[in-house]
Amino acid sequence: MSPEPDTRTAPLLLDAEWSRLAAGWASAAGMGVHEESTHMTLSMTRPSDGSDELEVRLTTSRRFLVAFMTNGRGLAPGELARGAAAANAWNTEQLTPTLSVWNVRGTRPHLGGVCTLPLSCRLSQEDFDAVASGWVDQAVTMFARCREVFRL
């Protein structure tokens, strides 16, 4: 009996192919995609588990692919301290995503998580899908914890 041929895709350099990999992941996951020249915004909802809608914005910095994730829920003025406490607690116990309060000076601050990958890495589509899906799973857990523990 001969071994089955490897059906995995070849690894791609993230710097050159991040948008292609992200679009493939989004398509397979059934996410809405909005592409612009500098970033890609993906939206998803998991109504079966009662989770919030999750927005993932992918962009690059000089050395990293950066995923910003939010559930879009704005914090009321009286919730800012609880949001900071939730971020501190999450970041002390978990490595990813990094939770922070965004847009503090804007009209409506909100909680957001950040994950990164070095642009110099090579990933197959399957590997990228696994990493990005892991980010989403962790973000769903993070926002659920914010809701349950900190009432945010």
PDB file of C-alpha atoms in Angstrom:
ATOM      1  CA  MET A   1       0.000   0.000   0.000  1.00  0.00           C
ATOM      2  CA  SER A   2       1.465   3.342  -0.983  1.00  0.00           C
ATOM      3  CA  PRO A   3       1.205   6.359   1.331  1.00  0.00           C
ATOM      4  CA  GLU A   4      -1.422   8.953   0.498  1.00  0.00           C
ATOM      5  CA  PRO A   5      -0.092  12.027  -1.288  1.00  0.00           C
ATOM      6  CA  ASP A   6       0.267  15.160   0.818  1.00  0.00           C
ATOM      7  CA  THR A   7      -2.833  17.269   0.183  1.00  0.00           C
ATOM      8  CA  ARG A   8      -1.648  20.291   2.157  1.00  0.00           C
ATOM      9  CA  THR A   9      -0.954  23.497   0.314  1.00  0.00           C
ATOM     10  CA  ALA A  10       2.595  24.801   0.068  1.00  0.00           C
ATOM     11  CA  PRO A  11       3.665  27.326   2.706  1.00  0.00           C
ATOM     12  CA  LEU A  12       3.400  30.927   1.564  1.00  0.00           C
ATOM     13  CA  LEU A  13       5.387  33.932   2.770  1.00  0.00           C
ATOM     14  CA  LEU A  14       2.978  35.885   4.946  1.00  0.00           C
ATOM     15  CA  ASP A  15       4.403  39.263   3.905  1.00  0.00           C
ATOM     16  CA  ALA A  16       3.425  38.708   0.272  1.00  0.00           C
ATOM     17  CA  GLU A  17       0.353  36.505   0.684  1.00  0.00           C
ATOM     18  CA  TRP A  18      -1.442  37.513   3.891  1.00  0.00           C
ATOM     19  CA  SER A  19      -4.525  38.870   2.126  1.00  0.00           C
ATOM     20  CA  ARG A  20      -4.822  35.741  -0.034  1.00  0.00           C
ATOM     21  CA  LEU A  21      -4.518  33.496   3.041  1.00  0.00           C
ATOM     22  CA  ALA A  22      -6.992  35.632   5.000  1.00  0.00           C
ATOM     23  CA  ALA A  23      -9.508  35.628   2.149  1.00  0.00           C
ATOM     24  CA  GLY A  24      -9.238  31.837   1.903  1.00  0.00           C
ATOM     25  CA  TRP A  25      -9.825  31.470   5.639  1.00  0.00           C
ATOM     26  CA  ALA A  26     -12.754  33.899   5.611  1.00  0.00           C
ATOM     27  CA  SER A  27     -14.364  32.138   2.671  1.00  0.00           C
ATOM     28  CA  ALA A  28     -14.064  28.716   4.300  1.00  0.00           C
ATOM     29  CA  ALA A  29     -15.452  30.091   7.583  1.00  0.00           C
ATOM     30  CA  GLY A  30     -18.372  31.873   5.879  1.00  0.00           C
ATOM     31  CA  MET A  31     -17.360  35.349   7.034  1.00  0.00           C
ATOM     32  CA  GLY A  32     -18.309  38.599   5.405  1.00  0.00           C
ATOM     33  CA  VAL A  33     -15.246  40.302   3.918  1.00  0.00           C
ATOM     34  CA  HIS A  34     -14.579  43.967   3.176  1.00  0.00           C
ATOM     35  CA  GLU A  35     -11.181  44.612   1.575  1.00  0.00           C
ATOM     36  CA  GLU A  36      -9.409  47.940   1.305  1.00  0.00           C
ATOM     37  CA  SER A  37      -5.897  48.744   0.147  1.00  0.00           C
ATOM     38  CA  THR A  38      -4.380  48.671   3.643  1.00  0.00           C
ATOM     39  CA  HIS A  39      -6.578  46.234   5.536  1.00  0.00           C
ATOM     40  CA  MET A  40      -9.277  43.602   5.434  1.00  0.00           C
ATOM     41  CA  THR A  41     -12.314  43.585   7.736  1.00  0.00           C
ATOM     42  CA  LEU A  42     -14.038  40.267   8.450  1.00  0.00           C
ATOM     43  CA  SER A  43     -17.363  39.931  10.248  1.00  0.00           C
ATOM     44  CA  MET A  44     -18.816  36.824  11.770  1.00  0.00           C
ATOM     45  CA  THR A  45     -21.620  35.833  14.115  1.00  0.00           C
ATOM     46  CA  ARG A  46     -21.982  32.613  16.055  1.00  0.00           C
ATOM     47  CA  PRO A  47     -25.678  32.757  16.932  1.00  0.00           C
ATOM     48  CA  SER A  48     -25.752  29.099  17.986  1.00  0.00           C
ATOM     49  CA  ASP A  49     -23.591  29.744  21.057  1.00  0.00           C
ATOM     50  CA  GLY A  50     -25.039  33.143  21.981  1.00  0.00           C
ATOM     51  CA  SER A  51     -21.828  35.013  21.197  1.00  0.00           C
ATOM     52  CA  ASP A  52     -21.673  38.570  20.046  1.00  0.00           C
ATOM     53  CA  GLU A  53     -20.916  39.446  16.477  1.00  0.00           C
ATOM     54  CA  LEU A  54     -17.174  39.561  16.106  1.00  0.00           C
ATOM     55  CA  GLU A  55     -15.297  41.894  13.801  1.00  0.00           C
ATOM     56  CA  VAL A  56     -11.728  41.042  12.861  1.00  0.00           C
ATOM     57  CA  ARG A  57      -9.623  43.666  11.106  1.00  0.00           C
ATOM     58  CA  LEU A  58      -6.399  42.407   9.568  1.00  0.00           C
ATOM     59  CA  THR A  59      -3.660  44.815   8.632  1.00  0.00           C
ATOM     60  CA  THR A  60       0.116  44.910   8.561  1.00  0.00           C
ATOM     61  CA  SER A  61       2.686  46.890  10.420  1.00  0.00           C
ATOM     62  CA  ARG A  62       6.295  47.013   9.311  1.00  0.00           C
ATOM     63  CA  ARG A  63       7.016  43.511  10.642  1.00  0.00           C
ATOM     64  CA  PHE A  64       3.694  41.932  11.639  1.00  0.00           C
ATOM     65  CA  LEU A  65       0.277  40.860  10.462  1.00  0.00           C
ATOM     66  CA  VAL A  66      -1.992  42.371  13.100  1.00  0.00           C
ATOM     67  CA  ALA A  67      -5.493  41.113  13.904  1.00  0.00           C
ATOM     68  CA  PHE A  68      -7.693  43.560  15.809  1.00  0.00           C
ATOM     69  CA  MET A  69     -10.853  41.902  17.172  1.00  0.00           C
ATOM     70  CA  THR A  70     -13.880  43.543  18.762  1.00  0.00           C
ATOM     71  CA  ASN A  71     -17.458  42.652  19.538  1.00  0.00           C
ATOM     72  CA  GLY A  72     -18.423  46.249  18.759  1.00  0.00           C
ATOM     73  CA  ARG A  73     -19.986  46.896  22.158  1.00  0.00           C
ATOM     74  CA  GLY A  74     -19.240  50.415  23.321  1.00  0.00           C
ATOM     75  CA  LEU A  75     -18.383  51.101  26.959  1.00  0.00           C
ATOM     76  CA  ALA A  76     -20.480  53.594  28.888  1.00  0.00           C
ATOM     77  CA  PRO A  77     -18.538  56.252  30.853  1.00  0.00           C
ATOM     78  CA  GLY A  78     -19.075  54.311  34.094  1.00  0.00           C
ATOM     79  CA  GLU A  79     -17.699  51.105  32.545  1.00  0.00           C
ATOM     80  CA  LEU A  80     -14.253  52.388  31.619  1.00  0.00           C
ATOM     81  CA  ALA A  81     -12.618  51.323  34.899  1.00  0.00           C
ATOM     82  CA  ARG A  82     -14.239  47.860  34.677  1.00  0.00           C
ATOM     83  CA  GLY A  83     -12.975  47.596  31.100  1.00  0.00           C
ATOM     84  CA  ALA A  84      -9.435  48.381  32.228  1.00  0.00           C
ATOM     85  CA  ALA A  85      -9.753  45.859  35.086  1.00  0.00           C
ATOM     86  CA  ALA A  86     -11.023  43.210  32.665  1.00  0.00           C
ATOM     87  CA  ALA A  87      -8.061  43.863  30.357  1.00  0.00           C
ATOM     88  CA  ASN A  88      -5.611  43.659  33.233  1.00  0.00           C
ATOM     89  CA  ALA A  89      -7.124  40.395  34.509  1.00  0.00           C
ATOM     90  CA  TRP A  90      -7.251  38.778  31.062  1.00  0.00           C
ATOM     91  CA  ASN A  91      -3.705  39.797  30.125  1.00  0.00           C
ATOM     92  CA  THR A  92      -2.339  38.523  33.443  1.00  0.00           C
ATOM     93  CA  GLU A  93      -3.891  35.085  32.889  1.00  0.00           C
ATOM     94  CA  GLN A  94      -3.808  34.689  29.098  1.00  0.00           C
ATOM     95  CA  LEU A  95      -1.259  35.346  26.396  1.00  0.00           C
ATOM     96  CA  THR A  96      -3.546  36.007  23.460  1.00  0.00           C
ATOM     97  CA  PRO A  97      -5.358  37.988  22.391  1.00  0.00           C
ATOM     98  CA  THR A  98      -4.016  41.002  24.245  1.00  0.00           C
ATOM     99  CA  LEU A  99      -7.091  42.799  25.590  1.00  0.00           C
ATOM    100  CA  SER A 100      -7.249  46.588  25.785  1.00  0.00           C
ATOM    101  CA  VAL A 101      -9.672  49.483  25.890  1.00  0.00           C
ATOM    102  CA  TRP A 102      -9.643  51.263  22.520  1.00  0.00           C
ATOM    103  CA  ASN A 103     -10.677  54.733  21.476  1.00  0.00           C
ATOM    104  CA  VAL A 104     -10.540  56.151  25.002  1.00  0.00           C
ATOM    105  CA  ARG A 105     -10.678  59.734  23.706  1.00  0.00           C
ATOM    106  CA  GLY A 106     -13.425  59.027  21.202  1.00  0.00           C
ATOM    107  CA  THR A 107     -17.135  59.178  21.767  1.00  0.00           C
ATOM    108  CA  ARG A 108     -17.499  55.483  22.542  1.00  0.00           C
ATOM    109  CA  PRO A 109     -14.541  53.430  23.845  1.00  0.00           C
ATOM    110  CA  HIS A 110     -14.760  49.655  23.462  1.00  0.00           C
ATOM    111  CA  LEU A 111     -12.847  46.487  24.317  1.00  0.00           C
ATOM    112  CA  GLY A 112     -10.616  44.943  21.691  1.00  0.00           C
ATOM    113  CA  GLY A 113      -8.158  42.094  21.400  1.00  0.00           C
ATOM    114  CA  VAL A 114      -4.956  42.021  19.345  1.00  0.00           C
ATOM    115  CA  CYS A 115      -2.993  39.070  17.930  1.00  0.00           C
ATOM    116  CA  THR A 116       0.066  39.166  15.669  1.00  0.00           C
ATOM    117  CA  LEU A 117       2.137  36.983  13.377  1.00  0.00           C
ATOM    118  CA  PRO A 118       5.552  37.920  11.977  1.00  0.00           C
ATOM    119  CA  LEU A 119       5.373  38.760   8.277  1.00  0.00           C
ATOM    120  CA  SER A 120       8.560  36.754   7.770  1.00  0.00           C
ATOM    121  CA  CYS A 121       6.869  33.425   8.572  1.00  0.00           C
ATOM    122  CA  ARG A 122       5.623  30.931   6.014  1.00  0.00           C
ATOM    123  CA  LEU A 123       2.248  29.248   6.433  1.00  0.00           C
ATOM    124  CA  SER A 124       0.174  26.894   4.369  1.00  0.00           C
ATOM    125  CA  GLN A 125      -3.515  27.774   3.973  1.00  0.00           C
ATOM    126  CA  GLU A 126      -4.335  25.029   6.482  1.00  0.00           C
ATOM    127  CA  ASP A 127      -1.871  26.412   9.029  1.00  0.00           C
ATOM    128  CA  PHE A 128      -3.135  29.975   8.586  1.00  0.00           C
ATOM    129  CA  ASP A 129      -6.729  28.758   8.964  1.00  0.00           C
ATOM    130  CA  ALA A 130      -5.830  26.984  12.218  1.00  0.00           C
ATOM    131  CA  VAL A 131      -4.014  30.011  13.664  1.00  0.00           C
ATOM    132  CA  ALA A 132      -6.723  32.509  12.674  1.00  0.00           C
ATOM    133  CA  SER A 133      -9.538  30.235  13.861  1.00  0.00           C
ATOM    134  CA  GLY A 134      -7.703  29.880  17.163  1.00  0.00           C
ATOM    135  CA  TRP A 135      -7.596  33.668  17.475  1.00  0.00           C
ATOM    136  CA  VAL A 136     -11.348  33.838  16.946  1.00  0.00           C
ATOM    137  CA  ASP A 137     -12.022  31.074  19.468  1.00  0.00           C
ATOM    138  CA  GLN A 138      -9.856  32.850  22.040  1.00  0.00           C
ATOM    139  CA  ALA A 139     -11.554  36.197  21.338  1.00  0.00           C
ATOM    140  CA  VAL A 140     -14.997  34.630  21.799  1.00  0.00           C
ATOM    141  CA  THR A 141     -13.829  33.256  25.165  1.00  0.00           C
ATOM    142  CA  MET A 142     -12.323  36.629  26.080  1.00  0.00           C
ATOM    143  CA  PHE A 143     -15.513  38.574  25.364  1.00  0.00           C
ATOM    144  CA  ALA A 144     -17.630  35.945  27.161  1.00  0.00           C
ATOM    145  CA  ARG A 145     -15.410  36.342  30.216  1.00  0.00           C
ATOM    146  CA  CYS A 146     -15.763  40.125  30.038  1.00  0.00           C
ATOM    147  CA  ARG A 147     -19.548  39.680  29.971  1.00  0.00           C
ATOM    148  CA  GLU A 148     -19.741  37.081  32.733  1.00  0.00           C
ATOM    149  CA  VAL A 149     -17.127  38.349  35.194  1.00  0.00           C
ATOM    150  CA  PHE A 150     -17.086  42.103  34.557  1.00  0.00           C
ATOM    151  CA  ARG A 151     -20.636  42.609  33.208  1.00  0.00           C
ATOM    152  CA  LEU A 152     -19.259  44.240  30.032  1.00  0.00           C
TER     153      LEU A 152
END
